[in-house]
Coordinates of C-alpha atoms in Angstrom, one line a residue:
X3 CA 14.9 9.8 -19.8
X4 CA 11.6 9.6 -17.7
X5 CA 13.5 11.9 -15.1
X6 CA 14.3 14.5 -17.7
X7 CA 10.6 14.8 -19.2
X8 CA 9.1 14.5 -16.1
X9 CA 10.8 17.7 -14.3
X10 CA 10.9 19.9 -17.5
X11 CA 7.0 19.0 -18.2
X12 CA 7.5 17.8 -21.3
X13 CA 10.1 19.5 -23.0
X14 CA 13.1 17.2 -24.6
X15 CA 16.2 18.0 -23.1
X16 CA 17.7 15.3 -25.0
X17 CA 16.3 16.9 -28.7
X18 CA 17.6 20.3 -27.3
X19 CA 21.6 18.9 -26.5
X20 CA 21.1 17.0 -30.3
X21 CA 20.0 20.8 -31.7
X22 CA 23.3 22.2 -30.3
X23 CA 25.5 19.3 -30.7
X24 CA 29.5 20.2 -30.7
X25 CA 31.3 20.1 -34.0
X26 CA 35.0 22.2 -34.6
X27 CA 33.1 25.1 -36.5
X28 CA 29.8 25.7 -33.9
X29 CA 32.2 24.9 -30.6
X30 CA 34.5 28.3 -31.8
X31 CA 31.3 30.4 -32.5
X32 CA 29.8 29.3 -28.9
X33 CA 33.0 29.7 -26.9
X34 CA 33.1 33.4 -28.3
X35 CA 29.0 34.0 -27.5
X36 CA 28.3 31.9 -24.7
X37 CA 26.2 33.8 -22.0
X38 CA 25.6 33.6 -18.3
X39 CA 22.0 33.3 -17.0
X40 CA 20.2 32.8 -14.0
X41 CA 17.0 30.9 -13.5
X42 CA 14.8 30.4 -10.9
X43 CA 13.8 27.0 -10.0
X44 CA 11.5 25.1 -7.5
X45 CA 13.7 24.6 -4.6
X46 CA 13.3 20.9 -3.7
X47 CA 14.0 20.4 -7.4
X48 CA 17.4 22.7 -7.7
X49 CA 19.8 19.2 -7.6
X50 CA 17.5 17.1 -10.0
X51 CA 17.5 20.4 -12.7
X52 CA 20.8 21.1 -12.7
X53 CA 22.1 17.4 -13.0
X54 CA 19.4 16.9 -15.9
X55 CA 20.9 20.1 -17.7
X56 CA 24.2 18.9 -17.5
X57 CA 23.1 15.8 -18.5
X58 CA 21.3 16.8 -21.9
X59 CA 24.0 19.6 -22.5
X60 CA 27.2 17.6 -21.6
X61 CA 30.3 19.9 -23.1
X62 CA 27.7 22.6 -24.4
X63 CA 26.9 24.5 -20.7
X64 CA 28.4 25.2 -17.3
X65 CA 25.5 24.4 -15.1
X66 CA 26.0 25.7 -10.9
X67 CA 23.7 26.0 -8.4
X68 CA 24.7 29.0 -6.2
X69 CA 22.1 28.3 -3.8
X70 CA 18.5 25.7 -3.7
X71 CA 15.7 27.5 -6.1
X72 CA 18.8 28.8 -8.2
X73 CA 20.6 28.0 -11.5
X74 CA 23.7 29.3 -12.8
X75 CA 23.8 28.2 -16.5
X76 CA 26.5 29.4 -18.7
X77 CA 25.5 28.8 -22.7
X78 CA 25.2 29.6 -26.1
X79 CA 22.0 32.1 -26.7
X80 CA 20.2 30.0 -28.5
X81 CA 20.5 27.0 -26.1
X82 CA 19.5 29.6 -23.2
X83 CA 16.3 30.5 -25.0
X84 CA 15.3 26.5 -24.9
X85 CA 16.6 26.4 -21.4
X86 CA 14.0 28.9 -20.5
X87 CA 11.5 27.8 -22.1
X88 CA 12.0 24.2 -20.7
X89 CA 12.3 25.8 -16.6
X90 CA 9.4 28.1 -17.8
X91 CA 7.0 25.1 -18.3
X92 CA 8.0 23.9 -14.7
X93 CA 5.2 22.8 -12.3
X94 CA 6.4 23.7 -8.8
X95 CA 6.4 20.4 -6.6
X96 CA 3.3 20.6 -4.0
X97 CA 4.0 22.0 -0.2
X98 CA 1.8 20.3 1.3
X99 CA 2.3 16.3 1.1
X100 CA -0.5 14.0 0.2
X101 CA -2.2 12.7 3.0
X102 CA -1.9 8.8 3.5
X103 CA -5.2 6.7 3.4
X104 CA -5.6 5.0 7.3
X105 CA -7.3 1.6 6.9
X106 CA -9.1 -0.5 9.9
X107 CA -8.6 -3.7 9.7
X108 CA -10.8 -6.2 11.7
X109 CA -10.1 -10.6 12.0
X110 CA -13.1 -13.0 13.2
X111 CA -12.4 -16.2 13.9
X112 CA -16.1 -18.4 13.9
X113 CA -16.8 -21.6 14.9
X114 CA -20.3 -23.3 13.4
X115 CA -21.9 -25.5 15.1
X116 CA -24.6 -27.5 13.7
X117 CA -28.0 -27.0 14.7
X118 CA -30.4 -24.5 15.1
X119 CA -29.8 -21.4 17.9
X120 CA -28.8 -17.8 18.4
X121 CA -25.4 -16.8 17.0
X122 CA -23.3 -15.1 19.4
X123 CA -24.4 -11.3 19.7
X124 CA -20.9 -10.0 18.9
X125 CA -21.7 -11.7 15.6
X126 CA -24.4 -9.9 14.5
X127 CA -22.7 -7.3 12.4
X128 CA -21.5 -10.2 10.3
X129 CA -25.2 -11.6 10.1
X130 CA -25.5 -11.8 6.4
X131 CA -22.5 -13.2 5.3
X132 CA -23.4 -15.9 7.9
X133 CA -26.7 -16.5 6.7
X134 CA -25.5 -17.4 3.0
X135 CA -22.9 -20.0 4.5
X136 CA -26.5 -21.0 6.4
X137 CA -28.1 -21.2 3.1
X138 CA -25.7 -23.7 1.4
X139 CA -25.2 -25.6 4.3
X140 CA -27.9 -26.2 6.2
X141 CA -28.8 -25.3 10.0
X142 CA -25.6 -23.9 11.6
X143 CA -25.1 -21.8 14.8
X144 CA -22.2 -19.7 14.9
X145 CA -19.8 -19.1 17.8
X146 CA -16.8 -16.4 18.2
X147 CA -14.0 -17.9 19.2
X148 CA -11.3 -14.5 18.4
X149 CA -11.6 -11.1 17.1
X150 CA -8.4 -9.2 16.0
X151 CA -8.7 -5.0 15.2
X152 CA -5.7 -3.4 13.6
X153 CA -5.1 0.2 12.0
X154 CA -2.4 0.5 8.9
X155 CA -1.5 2.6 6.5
X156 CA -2.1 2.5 2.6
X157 CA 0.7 1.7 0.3
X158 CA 2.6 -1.2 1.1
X159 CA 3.4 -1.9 4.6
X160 CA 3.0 -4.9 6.6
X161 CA 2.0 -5.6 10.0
X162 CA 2.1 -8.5 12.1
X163 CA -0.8 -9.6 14.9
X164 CA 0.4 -12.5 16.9
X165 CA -2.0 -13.2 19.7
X166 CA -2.4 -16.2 22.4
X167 CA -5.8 -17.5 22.8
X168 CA -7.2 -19.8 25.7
X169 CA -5.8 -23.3 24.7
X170 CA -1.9 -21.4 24.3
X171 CA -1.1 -21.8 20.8
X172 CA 0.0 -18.6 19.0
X173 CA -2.2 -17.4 16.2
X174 CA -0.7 -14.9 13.5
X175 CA -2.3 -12.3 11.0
X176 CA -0.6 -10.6 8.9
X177 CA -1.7 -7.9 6.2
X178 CA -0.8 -5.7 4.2
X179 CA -2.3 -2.8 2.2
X180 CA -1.4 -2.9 -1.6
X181 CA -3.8 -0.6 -2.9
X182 CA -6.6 2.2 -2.4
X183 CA -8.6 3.3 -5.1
X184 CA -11.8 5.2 -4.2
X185 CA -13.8 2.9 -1.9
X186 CA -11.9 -0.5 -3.0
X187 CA -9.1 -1.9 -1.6
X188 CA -6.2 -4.7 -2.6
X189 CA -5.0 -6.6 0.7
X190 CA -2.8 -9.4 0.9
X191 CA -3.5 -11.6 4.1
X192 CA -2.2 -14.3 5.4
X193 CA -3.4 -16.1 8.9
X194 CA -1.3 -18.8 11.0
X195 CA -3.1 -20.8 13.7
X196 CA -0.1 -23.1 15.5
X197 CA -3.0 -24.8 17.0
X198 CA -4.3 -26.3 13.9
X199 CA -7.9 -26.1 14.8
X200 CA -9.2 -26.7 11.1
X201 CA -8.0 -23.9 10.2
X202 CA -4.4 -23.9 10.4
X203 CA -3.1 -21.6 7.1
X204 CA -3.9 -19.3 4.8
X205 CA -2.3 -16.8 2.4
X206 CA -4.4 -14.7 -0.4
X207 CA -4.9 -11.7 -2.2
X208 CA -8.0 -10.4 -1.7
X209 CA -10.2 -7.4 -3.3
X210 CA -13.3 -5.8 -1.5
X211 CA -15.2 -2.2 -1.4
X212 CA -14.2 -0.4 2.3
X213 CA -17.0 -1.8 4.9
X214 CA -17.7 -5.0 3.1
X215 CA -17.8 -8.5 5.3
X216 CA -15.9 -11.4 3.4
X217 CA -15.1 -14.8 4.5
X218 CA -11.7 -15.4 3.2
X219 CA -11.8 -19.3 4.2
X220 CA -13.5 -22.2 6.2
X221 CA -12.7 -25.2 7.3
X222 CA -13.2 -28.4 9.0
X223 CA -14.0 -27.7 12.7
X224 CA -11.5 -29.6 15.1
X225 CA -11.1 -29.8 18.8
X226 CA -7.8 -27.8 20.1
X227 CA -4.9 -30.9 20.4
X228 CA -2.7 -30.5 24.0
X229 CA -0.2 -28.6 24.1
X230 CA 3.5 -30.5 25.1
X231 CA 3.3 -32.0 28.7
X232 CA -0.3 -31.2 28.7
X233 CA -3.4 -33.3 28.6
X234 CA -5.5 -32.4 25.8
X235 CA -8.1 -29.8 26.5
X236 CA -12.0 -30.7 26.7
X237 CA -13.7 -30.3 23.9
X238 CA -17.6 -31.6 24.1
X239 CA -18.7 -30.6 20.5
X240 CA -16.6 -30.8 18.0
X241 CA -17.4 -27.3 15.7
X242 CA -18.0 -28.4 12.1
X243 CA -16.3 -25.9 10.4
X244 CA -14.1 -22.8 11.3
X245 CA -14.3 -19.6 9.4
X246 CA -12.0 -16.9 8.7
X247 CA -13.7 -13.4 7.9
X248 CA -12.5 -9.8 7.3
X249 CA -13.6 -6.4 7.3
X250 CA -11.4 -3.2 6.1
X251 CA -12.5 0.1 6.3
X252 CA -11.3 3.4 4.8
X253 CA -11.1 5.8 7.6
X254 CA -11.7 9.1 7.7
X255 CA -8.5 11.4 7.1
X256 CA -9.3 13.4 11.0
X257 CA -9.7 9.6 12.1

């Protein structure tokens, strides 16, 4: 039903097979006045016309497609005057394909240290969304410990990070992009750290304008454990919390 009113813009095929529907008397009268028409029809959308005709008509047309942006339809008169006014109302489908929106996608993992101190410099874009966590929490140096840039597409495809750091666990970030609408986006994230260094999972859905800095989690700062047949890794200050933050950014369609 949706398929029929959406390709003939609105007109009711369905109402138009009812209007004509076969009986003994009106099957004689149309066998006897039945005409052959041609119509021309968006090409891409010759197969989906001619199976929605023959749909809505059953028993009441001889529908053929000769060639793509042609219709062969063999009817009653009255039928082919509602059959050309339905292809009439036709919008032809667009050439040009819409363009899909390209997203950058950028991961920080931050260590805070407590104290007072410089944050890292490659930190500094992120400055105030640190400086509320500083607020809350008290004096707090931050640290990089990974950043992670991807590119992806709008509209529901995933992509997989996996990247080795230092101490040799694997870390994972995966992402998706649900949604675009003007400068807002719906992403669904998840993060993996096989290390467990506080912050070992997490897995959200997350809403936020294109440009905007959000920490999607923090925890509990923990030293990296030793990987098997290893001895454990040094680890002077123990980082009281780890943070997770994210940054998407609608790109530019020449981008």
């Amino acid at each position: 039903m949706k398929q029929l009113f959406r390709l003939f813009a609105g007109a009711s095929l369905l109402a138009l097979a009812a209007c004509h529907a076969p009986d003994s008397t009106s099957s004689k009268q149309a066998a006897g006045s039945s005409e052959l028409k041609v119509y021309t029809v968006p090409p891409a959308q010759t197969g989906q016309l001619a199976g929605a005709l023959r749909s809505a008509l059953g028993s009441k047309a001889s529908v053929t497609s000769p060639a793509p942006g042609k219709l062969l339809v063999y009817a009653a008169p009255d039928a082919q005057a509602s059959i050309g006014k339905a292809i009439a109302a036709i919008e032809p489908a667009s050439a040009t394909p819409a363009s899909i929106t390209q997203v950058g996608l950028h991961f920080w993992v931050v260590d805070g240290e407590p104290g007072t101190g410089s944050d890292d410099a490659a930190l500094k874009p992120l400055a105030s969304a640190l400086d509320g966590l500083r607020k809350s929490m008290g004096p707090l140096r931050f640290t990089l410990d990974q950043v992670v840039s991807a590119r992806t597409s709008a509209g529901g495809s995933g992509t997989s990070i996996e990247s080795t750091i230092d101490d040799g666990y694997p870390r994972a970030f995966d992402f998706m992009v649900r949604a675009v609408d003007g400068e807002a986006l719906d992403l669904q994230l998840a993060y993996d750290d096989h290390g467990n260094r506080g912050l070992a999972k997490f897995k959200s859905e997350v809403h936020l304008r294109s440009g905007q800095y959000v920490v999607l989690a923090q925890g509990p700062g923990s030293c990296a454990p030793a990987l098997p047949g290893k001895s454990t890794p040094p680890c002077p200050t123990r980082p009281a919390l780890r943070l997770l933050v994210v940054r998407a950014d609608i790109l530019p369609p020449q981008a």
